[in-house]
Coordinates of C-alpha atoms in Angstrom, one line a residue:
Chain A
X860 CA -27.0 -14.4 -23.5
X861 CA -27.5 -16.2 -26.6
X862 CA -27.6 -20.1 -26.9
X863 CA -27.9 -20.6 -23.2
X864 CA -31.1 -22.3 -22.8
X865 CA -30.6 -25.4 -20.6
X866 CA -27.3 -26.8 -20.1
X867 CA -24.7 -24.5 -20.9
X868 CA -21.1 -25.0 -20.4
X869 CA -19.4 -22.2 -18.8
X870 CA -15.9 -21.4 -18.2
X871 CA -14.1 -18.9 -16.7
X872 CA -11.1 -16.6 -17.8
X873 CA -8.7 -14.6 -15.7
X874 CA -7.0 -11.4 -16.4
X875 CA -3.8 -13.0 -17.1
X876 CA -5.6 -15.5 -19.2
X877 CA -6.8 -12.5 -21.4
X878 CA -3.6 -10.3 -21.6
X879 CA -1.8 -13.8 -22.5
X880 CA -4.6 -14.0 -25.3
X881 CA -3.9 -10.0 -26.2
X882 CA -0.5 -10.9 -26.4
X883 CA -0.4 -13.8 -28.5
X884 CA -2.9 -11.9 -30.5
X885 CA -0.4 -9.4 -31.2
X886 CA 2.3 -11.2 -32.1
X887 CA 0.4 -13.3 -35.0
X888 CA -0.4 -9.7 -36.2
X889 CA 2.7 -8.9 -36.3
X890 CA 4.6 -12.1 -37.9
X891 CA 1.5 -11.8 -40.7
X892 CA 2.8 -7.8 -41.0
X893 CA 0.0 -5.8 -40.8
X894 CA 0.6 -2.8 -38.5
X895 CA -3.1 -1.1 -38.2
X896 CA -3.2 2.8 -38.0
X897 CA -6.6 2.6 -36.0
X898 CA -8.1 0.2 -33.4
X899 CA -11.7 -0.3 -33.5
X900 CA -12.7 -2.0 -30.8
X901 CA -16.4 -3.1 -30.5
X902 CA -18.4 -2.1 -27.4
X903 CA -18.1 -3.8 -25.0
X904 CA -16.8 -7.2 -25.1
X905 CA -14.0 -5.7 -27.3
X906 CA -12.8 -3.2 -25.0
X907 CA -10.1 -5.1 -23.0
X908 CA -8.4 -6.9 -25.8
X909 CA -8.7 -3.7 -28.3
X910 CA -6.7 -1.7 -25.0
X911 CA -4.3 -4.2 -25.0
X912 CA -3.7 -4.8 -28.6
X913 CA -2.8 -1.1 -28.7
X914 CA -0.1 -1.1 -26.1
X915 CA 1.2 -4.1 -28.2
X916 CA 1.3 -3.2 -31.4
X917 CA 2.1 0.8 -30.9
X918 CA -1.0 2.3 -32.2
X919 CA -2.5 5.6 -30.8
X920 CA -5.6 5.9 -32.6
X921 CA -8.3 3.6 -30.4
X922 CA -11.7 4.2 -31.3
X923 CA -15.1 2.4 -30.2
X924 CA -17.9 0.6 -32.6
X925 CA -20.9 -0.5 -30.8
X926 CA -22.7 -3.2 -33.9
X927 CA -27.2 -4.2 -32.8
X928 CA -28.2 -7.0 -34.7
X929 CA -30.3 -8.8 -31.7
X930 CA -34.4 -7.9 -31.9
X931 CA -36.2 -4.8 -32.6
X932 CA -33.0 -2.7 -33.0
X933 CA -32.3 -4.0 -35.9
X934 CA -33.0 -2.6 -39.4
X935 CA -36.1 -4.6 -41.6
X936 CA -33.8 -5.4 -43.7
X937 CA -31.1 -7.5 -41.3
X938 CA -28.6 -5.1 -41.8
X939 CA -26.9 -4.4 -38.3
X940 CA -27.7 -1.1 -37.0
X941 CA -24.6 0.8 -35.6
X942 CA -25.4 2.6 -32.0
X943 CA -22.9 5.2 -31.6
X944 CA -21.9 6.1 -35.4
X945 CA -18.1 6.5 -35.9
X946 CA -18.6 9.9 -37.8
X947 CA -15.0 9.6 -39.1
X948 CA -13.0 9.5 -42.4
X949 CA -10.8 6.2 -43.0
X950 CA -9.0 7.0 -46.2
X951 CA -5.4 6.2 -46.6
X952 CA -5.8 4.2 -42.7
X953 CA -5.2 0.6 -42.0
X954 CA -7.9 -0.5 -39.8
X955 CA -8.3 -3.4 -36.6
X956 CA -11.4 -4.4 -35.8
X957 CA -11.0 -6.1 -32.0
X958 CA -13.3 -8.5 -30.3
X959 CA -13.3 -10.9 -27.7
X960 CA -14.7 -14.1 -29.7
X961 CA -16.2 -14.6 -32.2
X962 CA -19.4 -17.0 -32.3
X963 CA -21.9 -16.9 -34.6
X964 CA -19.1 -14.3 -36.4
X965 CA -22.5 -11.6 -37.0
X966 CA -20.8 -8.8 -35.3
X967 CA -17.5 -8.7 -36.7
X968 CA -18.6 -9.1 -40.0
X969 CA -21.1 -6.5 -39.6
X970 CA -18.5 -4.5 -38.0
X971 CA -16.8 -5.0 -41.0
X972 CA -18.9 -4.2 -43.2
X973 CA -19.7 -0.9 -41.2
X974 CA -16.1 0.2 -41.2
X975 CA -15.5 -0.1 -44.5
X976 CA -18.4 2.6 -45.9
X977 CA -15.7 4.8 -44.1
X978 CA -13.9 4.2 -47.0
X979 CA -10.2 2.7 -45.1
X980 CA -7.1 1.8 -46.9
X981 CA -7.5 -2.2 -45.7
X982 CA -9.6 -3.3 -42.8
X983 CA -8.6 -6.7 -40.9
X984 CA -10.8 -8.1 -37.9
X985 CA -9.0 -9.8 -34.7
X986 CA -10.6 -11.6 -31.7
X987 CA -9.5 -13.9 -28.6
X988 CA -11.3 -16.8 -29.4
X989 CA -13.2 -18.6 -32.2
X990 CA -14.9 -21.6 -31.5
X991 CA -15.8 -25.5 -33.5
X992 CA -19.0 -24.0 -34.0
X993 CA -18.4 -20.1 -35.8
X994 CA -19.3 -20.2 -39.5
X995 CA -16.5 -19.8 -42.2
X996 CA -17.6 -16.3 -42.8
X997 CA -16.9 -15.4 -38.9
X998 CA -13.8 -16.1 -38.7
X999 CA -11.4 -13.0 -38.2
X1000 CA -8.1 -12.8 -39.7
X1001 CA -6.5 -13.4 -36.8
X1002 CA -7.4 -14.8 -33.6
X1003 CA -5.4 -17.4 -31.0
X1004 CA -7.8 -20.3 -29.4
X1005 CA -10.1 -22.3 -31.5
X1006 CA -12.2 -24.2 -28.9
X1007 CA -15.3 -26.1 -28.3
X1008 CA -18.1 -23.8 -27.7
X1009 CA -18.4 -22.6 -24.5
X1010 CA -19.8 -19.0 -22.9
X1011 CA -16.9 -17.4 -21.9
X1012 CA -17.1 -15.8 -18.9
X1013 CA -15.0 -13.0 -19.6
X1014 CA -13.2 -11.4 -16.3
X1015 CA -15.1 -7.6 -16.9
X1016 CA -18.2 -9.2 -17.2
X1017 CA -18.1 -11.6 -14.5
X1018 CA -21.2 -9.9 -13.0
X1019 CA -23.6 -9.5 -15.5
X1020 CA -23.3 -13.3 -16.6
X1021 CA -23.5 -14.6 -13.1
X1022 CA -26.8 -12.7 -12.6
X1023 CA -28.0 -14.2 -15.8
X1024 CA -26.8 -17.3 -14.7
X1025 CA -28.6 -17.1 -11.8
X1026 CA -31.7 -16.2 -13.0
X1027 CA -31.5 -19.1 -15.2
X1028 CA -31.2 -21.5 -12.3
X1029 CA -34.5 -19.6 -10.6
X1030 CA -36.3 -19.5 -13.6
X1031 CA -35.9 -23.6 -13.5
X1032 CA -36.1 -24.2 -9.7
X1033 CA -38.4 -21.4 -8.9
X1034 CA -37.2 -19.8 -5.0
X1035 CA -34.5 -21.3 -4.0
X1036 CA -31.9 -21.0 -1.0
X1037 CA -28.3 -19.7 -1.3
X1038 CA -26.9 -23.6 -1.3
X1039 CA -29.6 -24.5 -3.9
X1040 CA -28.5 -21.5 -6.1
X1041 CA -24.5 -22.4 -6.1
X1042 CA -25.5 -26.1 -6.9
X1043 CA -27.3 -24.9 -9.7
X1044 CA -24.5 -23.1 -11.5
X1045 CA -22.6 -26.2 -10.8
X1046 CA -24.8 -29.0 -11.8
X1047 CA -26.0 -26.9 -15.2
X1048 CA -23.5 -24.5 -16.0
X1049 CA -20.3 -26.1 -14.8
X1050 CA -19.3 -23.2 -12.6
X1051 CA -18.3 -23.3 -8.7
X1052 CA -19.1 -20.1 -7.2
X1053 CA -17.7 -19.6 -4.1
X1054 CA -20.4 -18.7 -1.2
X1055 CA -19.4 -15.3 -0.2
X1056 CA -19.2 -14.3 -4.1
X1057 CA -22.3 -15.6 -4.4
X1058 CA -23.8 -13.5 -1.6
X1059 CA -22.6 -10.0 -3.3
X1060 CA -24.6 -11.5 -6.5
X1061 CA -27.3 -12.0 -5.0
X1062 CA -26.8 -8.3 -3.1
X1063 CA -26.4 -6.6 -6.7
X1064 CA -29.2 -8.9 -8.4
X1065 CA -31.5 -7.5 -5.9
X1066 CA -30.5 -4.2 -6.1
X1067 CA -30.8 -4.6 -10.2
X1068 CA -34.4 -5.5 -9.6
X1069 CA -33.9 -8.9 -11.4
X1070 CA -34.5 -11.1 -8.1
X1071 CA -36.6 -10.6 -4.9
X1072 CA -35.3 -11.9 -1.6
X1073 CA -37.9 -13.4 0.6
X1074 CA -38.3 -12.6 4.1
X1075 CA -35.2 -12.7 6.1
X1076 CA -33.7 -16.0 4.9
X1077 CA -31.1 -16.5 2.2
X1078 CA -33.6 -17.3 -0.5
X1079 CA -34.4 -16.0 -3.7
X1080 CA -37.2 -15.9 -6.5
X1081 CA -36.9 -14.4 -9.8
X1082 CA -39.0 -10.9 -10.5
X1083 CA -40.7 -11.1 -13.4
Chain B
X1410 CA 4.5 10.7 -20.6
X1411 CA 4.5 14.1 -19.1
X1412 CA 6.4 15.0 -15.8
X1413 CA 9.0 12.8 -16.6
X1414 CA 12.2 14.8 -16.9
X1415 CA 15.1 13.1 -14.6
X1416 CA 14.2 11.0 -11.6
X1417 CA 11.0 9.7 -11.6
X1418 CA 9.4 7.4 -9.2
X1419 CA 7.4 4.2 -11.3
X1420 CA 5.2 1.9 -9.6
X1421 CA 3.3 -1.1 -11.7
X1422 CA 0.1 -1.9 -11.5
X1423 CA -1.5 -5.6 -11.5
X1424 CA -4.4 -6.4 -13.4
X1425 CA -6.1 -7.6 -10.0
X1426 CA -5.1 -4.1 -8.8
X1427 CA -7.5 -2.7 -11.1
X1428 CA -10.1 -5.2 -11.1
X1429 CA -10.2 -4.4 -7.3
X1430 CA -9.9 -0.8 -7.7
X1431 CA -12.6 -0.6 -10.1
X1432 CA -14.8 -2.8 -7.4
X1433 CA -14.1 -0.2 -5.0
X1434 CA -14.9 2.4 -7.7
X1435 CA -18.1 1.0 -8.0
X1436 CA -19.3 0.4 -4.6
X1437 CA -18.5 4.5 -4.1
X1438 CA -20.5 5.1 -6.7
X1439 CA -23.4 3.0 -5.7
X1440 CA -23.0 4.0 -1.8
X1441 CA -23.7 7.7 -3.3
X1442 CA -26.6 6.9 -5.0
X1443 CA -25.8 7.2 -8.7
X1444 CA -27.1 5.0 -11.2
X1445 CA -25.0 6.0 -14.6
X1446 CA -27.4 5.4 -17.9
X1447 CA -24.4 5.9 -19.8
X1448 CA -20.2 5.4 -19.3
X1449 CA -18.2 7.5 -20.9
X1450 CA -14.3 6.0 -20.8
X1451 CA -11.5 8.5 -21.4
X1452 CA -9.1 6.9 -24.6
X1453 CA -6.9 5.5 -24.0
X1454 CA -6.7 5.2 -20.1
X1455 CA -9.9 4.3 -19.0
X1456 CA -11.0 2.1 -21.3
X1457 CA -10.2 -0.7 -18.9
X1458 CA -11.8 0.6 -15.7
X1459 CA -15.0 2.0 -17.9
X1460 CA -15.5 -1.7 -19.3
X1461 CA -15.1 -2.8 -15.3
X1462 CA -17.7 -0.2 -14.0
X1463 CA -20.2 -1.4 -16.8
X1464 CA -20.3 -4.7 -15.4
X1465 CA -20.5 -3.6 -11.6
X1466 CA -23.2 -0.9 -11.9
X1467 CA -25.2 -2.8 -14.6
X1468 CA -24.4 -0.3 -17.5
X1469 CA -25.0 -1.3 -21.3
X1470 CA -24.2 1.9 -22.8
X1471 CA -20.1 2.3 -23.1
X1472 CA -18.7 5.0 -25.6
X1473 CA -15.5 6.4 -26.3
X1474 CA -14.2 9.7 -25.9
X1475 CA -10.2 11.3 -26.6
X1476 CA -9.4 14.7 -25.7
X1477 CA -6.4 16.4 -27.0
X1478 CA -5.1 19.1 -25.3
X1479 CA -1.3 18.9 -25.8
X1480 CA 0.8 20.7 -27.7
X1481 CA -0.2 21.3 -31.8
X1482 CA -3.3 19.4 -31.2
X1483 CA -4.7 22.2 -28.6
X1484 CA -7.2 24.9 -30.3
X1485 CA -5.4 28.6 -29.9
X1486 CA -8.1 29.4 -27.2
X1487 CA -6.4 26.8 -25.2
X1488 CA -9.9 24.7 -25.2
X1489 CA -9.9 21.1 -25.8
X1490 CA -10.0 19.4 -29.6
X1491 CA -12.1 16.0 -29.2
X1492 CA -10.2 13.7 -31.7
X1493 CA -13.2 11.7 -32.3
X1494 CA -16.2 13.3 -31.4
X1495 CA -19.4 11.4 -30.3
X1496 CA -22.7 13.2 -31.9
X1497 CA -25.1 11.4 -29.5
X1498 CA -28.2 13.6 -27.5
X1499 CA -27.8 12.8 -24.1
X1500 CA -30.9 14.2 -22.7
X1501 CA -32.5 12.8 -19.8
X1502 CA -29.4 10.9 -19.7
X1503 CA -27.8 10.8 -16.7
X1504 CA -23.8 10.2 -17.9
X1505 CA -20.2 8.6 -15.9
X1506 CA -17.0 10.3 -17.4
X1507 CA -14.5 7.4 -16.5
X1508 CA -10.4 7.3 -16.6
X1509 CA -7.2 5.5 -15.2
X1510 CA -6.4 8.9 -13.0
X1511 CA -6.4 12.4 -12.0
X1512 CA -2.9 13.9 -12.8
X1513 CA -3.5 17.8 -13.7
X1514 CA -7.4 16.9 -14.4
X1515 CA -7.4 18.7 -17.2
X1516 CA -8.6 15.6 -19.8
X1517 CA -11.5 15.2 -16.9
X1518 CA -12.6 19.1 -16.6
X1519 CA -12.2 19.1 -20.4
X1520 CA -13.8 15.6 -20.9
X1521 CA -16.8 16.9 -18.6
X1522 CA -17.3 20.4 -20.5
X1523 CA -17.5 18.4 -23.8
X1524 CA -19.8 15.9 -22.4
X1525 CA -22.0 18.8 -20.9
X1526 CA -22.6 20.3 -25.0
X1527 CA -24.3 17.0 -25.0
X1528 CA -27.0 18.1 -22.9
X1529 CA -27.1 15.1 -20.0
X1530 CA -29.4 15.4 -17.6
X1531 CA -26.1 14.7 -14.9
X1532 CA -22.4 14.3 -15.3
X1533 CA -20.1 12.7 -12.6
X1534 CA -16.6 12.0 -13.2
X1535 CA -14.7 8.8 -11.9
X1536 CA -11.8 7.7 -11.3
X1537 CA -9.5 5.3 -9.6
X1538 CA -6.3 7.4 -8.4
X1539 CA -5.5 10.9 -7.8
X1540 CA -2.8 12.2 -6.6
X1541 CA -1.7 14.8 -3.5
X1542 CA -0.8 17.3 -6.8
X1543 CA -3.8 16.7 -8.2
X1544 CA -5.3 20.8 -8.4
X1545 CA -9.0 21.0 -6.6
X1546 CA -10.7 21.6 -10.0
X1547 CA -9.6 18.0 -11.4
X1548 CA -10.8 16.1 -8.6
X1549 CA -13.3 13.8 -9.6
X1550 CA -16.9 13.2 -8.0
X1551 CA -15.7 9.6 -7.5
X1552 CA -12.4 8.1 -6.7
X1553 CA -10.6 5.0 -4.8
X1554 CA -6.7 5.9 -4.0
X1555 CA -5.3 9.4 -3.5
X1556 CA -1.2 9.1 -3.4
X1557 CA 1.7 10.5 -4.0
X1558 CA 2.8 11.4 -7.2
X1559 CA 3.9 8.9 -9.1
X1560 CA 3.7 7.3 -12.7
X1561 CA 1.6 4.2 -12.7
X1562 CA 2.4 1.9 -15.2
X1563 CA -0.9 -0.1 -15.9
X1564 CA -0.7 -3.2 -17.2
X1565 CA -2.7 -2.1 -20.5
X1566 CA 0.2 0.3 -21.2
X1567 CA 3.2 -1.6 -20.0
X1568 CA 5.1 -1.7 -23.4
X1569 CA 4.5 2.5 -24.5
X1570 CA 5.4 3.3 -20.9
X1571 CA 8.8 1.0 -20.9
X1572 CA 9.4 1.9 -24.7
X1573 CA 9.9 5.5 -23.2
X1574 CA 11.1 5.4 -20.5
X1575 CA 14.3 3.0 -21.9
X1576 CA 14.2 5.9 -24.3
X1577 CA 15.1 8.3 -21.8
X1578 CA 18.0 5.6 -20.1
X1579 CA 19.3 5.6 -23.3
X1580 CA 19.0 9.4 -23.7
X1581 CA 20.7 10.2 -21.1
X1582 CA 23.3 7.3 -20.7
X1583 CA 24.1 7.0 -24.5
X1584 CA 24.3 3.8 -25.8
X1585 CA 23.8 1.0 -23.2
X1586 CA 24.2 -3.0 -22.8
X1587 CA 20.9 -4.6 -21.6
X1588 CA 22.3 -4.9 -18.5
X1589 CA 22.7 -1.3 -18.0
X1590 CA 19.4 -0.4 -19.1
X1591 CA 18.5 -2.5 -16.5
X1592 CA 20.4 -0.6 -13.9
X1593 CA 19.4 2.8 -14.9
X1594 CA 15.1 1.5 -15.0
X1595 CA 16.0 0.5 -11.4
X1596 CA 17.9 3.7 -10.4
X1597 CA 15.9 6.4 -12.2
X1598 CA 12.6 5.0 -11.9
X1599 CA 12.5 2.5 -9.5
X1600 CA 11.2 0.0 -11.8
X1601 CA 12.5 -3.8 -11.6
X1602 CA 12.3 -5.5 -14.9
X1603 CA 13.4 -8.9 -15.4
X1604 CA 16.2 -9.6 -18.1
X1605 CA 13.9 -11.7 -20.5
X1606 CA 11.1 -9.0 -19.8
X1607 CA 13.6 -5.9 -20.8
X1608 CA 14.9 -7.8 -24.3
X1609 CA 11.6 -8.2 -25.7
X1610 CA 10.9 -5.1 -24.9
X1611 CA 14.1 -3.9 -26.7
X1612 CA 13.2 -6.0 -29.8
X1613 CA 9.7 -3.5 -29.8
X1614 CA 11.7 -1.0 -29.6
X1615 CA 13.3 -1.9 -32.7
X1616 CA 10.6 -2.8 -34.6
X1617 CA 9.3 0.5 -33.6
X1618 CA 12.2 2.3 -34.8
X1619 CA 12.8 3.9 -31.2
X1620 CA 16.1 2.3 -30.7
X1621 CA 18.8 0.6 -33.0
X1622 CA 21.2 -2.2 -31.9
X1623 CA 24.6 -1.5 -32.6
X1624 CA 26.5 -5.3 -34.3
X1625 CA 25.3 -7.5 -33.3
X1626 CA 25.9 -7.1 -29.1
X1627 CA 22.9 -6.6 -27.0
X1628 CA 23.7 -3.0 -26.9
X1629 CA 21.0 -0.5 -28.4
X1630 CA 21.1 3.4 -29.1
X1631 CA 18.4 5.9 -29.3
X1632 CA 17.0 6.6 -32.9
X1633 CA 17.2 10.0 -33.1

């Protein structure tokens, strides 16, 4: 989670939220008349809108990219270094690139930049959201909400943020009860997390080794 | 959309529905005491619940995989033709083949044989229905909903499934006002779809060249 330290705003999508997006998506594709041959939807946050895109704009062909750019998996150089190589010739195909927003705009043009050594008729780049803050070059061709930047909490990654969100609010407050926890995400992420929902965080936290429950009470402290 | 000759029983599918189902997916999987280091969704169908069961299990690693085995696609020998093949090593790797559901099983048995020249260290398959039909040998190691057969239309693949089956209203009514369209949805497939719903659908259609309107009445023909 990039750009997270301290206060982060959060927000919340729902499923309906997203196909709306998808949706809208598609039909700016269409009215600009580009009908893609491919979908190339990046792994993972891409997945859901690249699915949806397809059923929308009739295309068969749905393959995935998966771009590194983050750390020691990336090349000396800066270049972005591609996962799972798409080992597949482009020539005489129009090509979508899908993700679900672009931010700092690395991936997609990286993405890009990827796609197009497979040697494609025209490649175009799509995503959800763009926000204030996403630099002129990471901006796709098309996309539907540009918005103040915010982490999306996308609805098929829901878990994964929430147990970096609580390991945020431990790493701050060092052990703290179940109450303590969801007042946390409030008061520094702008999220309500219902108590129950919370509980089956905590559960799958634990069993992801990232938090240690201590003794029998409803309190948690961060592994390290 | 095979197995769809004459009457046909239709049932929709709610993005919640498989938000839950892939939950329940999840917790099977976890109850049985595998921990996936790679998911492996099925194109197109199970992109969505693949995407789901990365965030529930704690799985980074998502690729891609299409079989083929219909008609002119199929090898002679009857085996499987991977459109896009992934040239990954999976050793050591312990891999989840993931997809919407079980019909026939053959894209899971086929899927799983493919996955298996990989060299995995493990390979369980997954998925959210099957059906009372559904042959022994396409049963999956992990599964939520076994049903009747029926055609789910899930909400990622609304618009292909409608396109065809309007199709086959239209095939076998001749040409039809949007009202009878309507009628025969609800009569030969059980499906209720709301007037505004249908006529954009039609307009895909169109644009598709799948159906042509005839004057300029809400009446539309099949393209042959």
């Amino acid at each position: 989670m990039t750009g997270m330290e301290g206060k982060t705003k959060c927000e919340m999508r729902s499923w309906e939220n997203v196909y709306l997006n998808s949706r809208r998506l598609s039909e700016r594709i269409k009215k600009a008349g580009f009908q893609p041959d491919i979908i190339i939807g990046l792994a993972r946050g891409g997945w859901v809108p690249a699915r949806n895109l397809c059923d929308f704009l009739g295309v068969k062909d749905l393959v995935s990219l998966k771009m590194e750019h983050w750390g020691v998996t990336a090349t000396p150089d800066g270049e972005a270094k591609v996962r799972f190589p798409i080992r597949m010739d482009l020539s005489g195909k129009k090509a979508l690139i899908v993700d679900d927003c672009s931010d700092t705009g690395k991936s997609l043009v990286e993405a890009k930049r990827y796609v197009q050594t497979l040697k494609p008729e025209l490649v175009k780049t799509a995503t959800m959201q763009i926000f204030d803050t996403t630099p002129a070059e990471g901006i796709p061709d098309f996309w539907v909400e540009k918005i103040p930047w915010v982490w999306i909490l996308y609805p098929w990654n829901v878990t994964e943020d929430l147990i970096n969100l609580v390991s945020k609010v431990l790493g701050k407050r060092g052990k703290s009860h179940l109450e303590h926890i969801r007042k946390g995400l409030e008061e520094e992420f702008e999220l309500t997390v219902g108590e129950d929902a919370l509980r089956e965080i905590m559960a799958e936290s634990e069993r992801r080794n990232r938090v240690m429950r201590i003794g029998d009470e409803e309190r948690w402290v961060n592994v390290e």
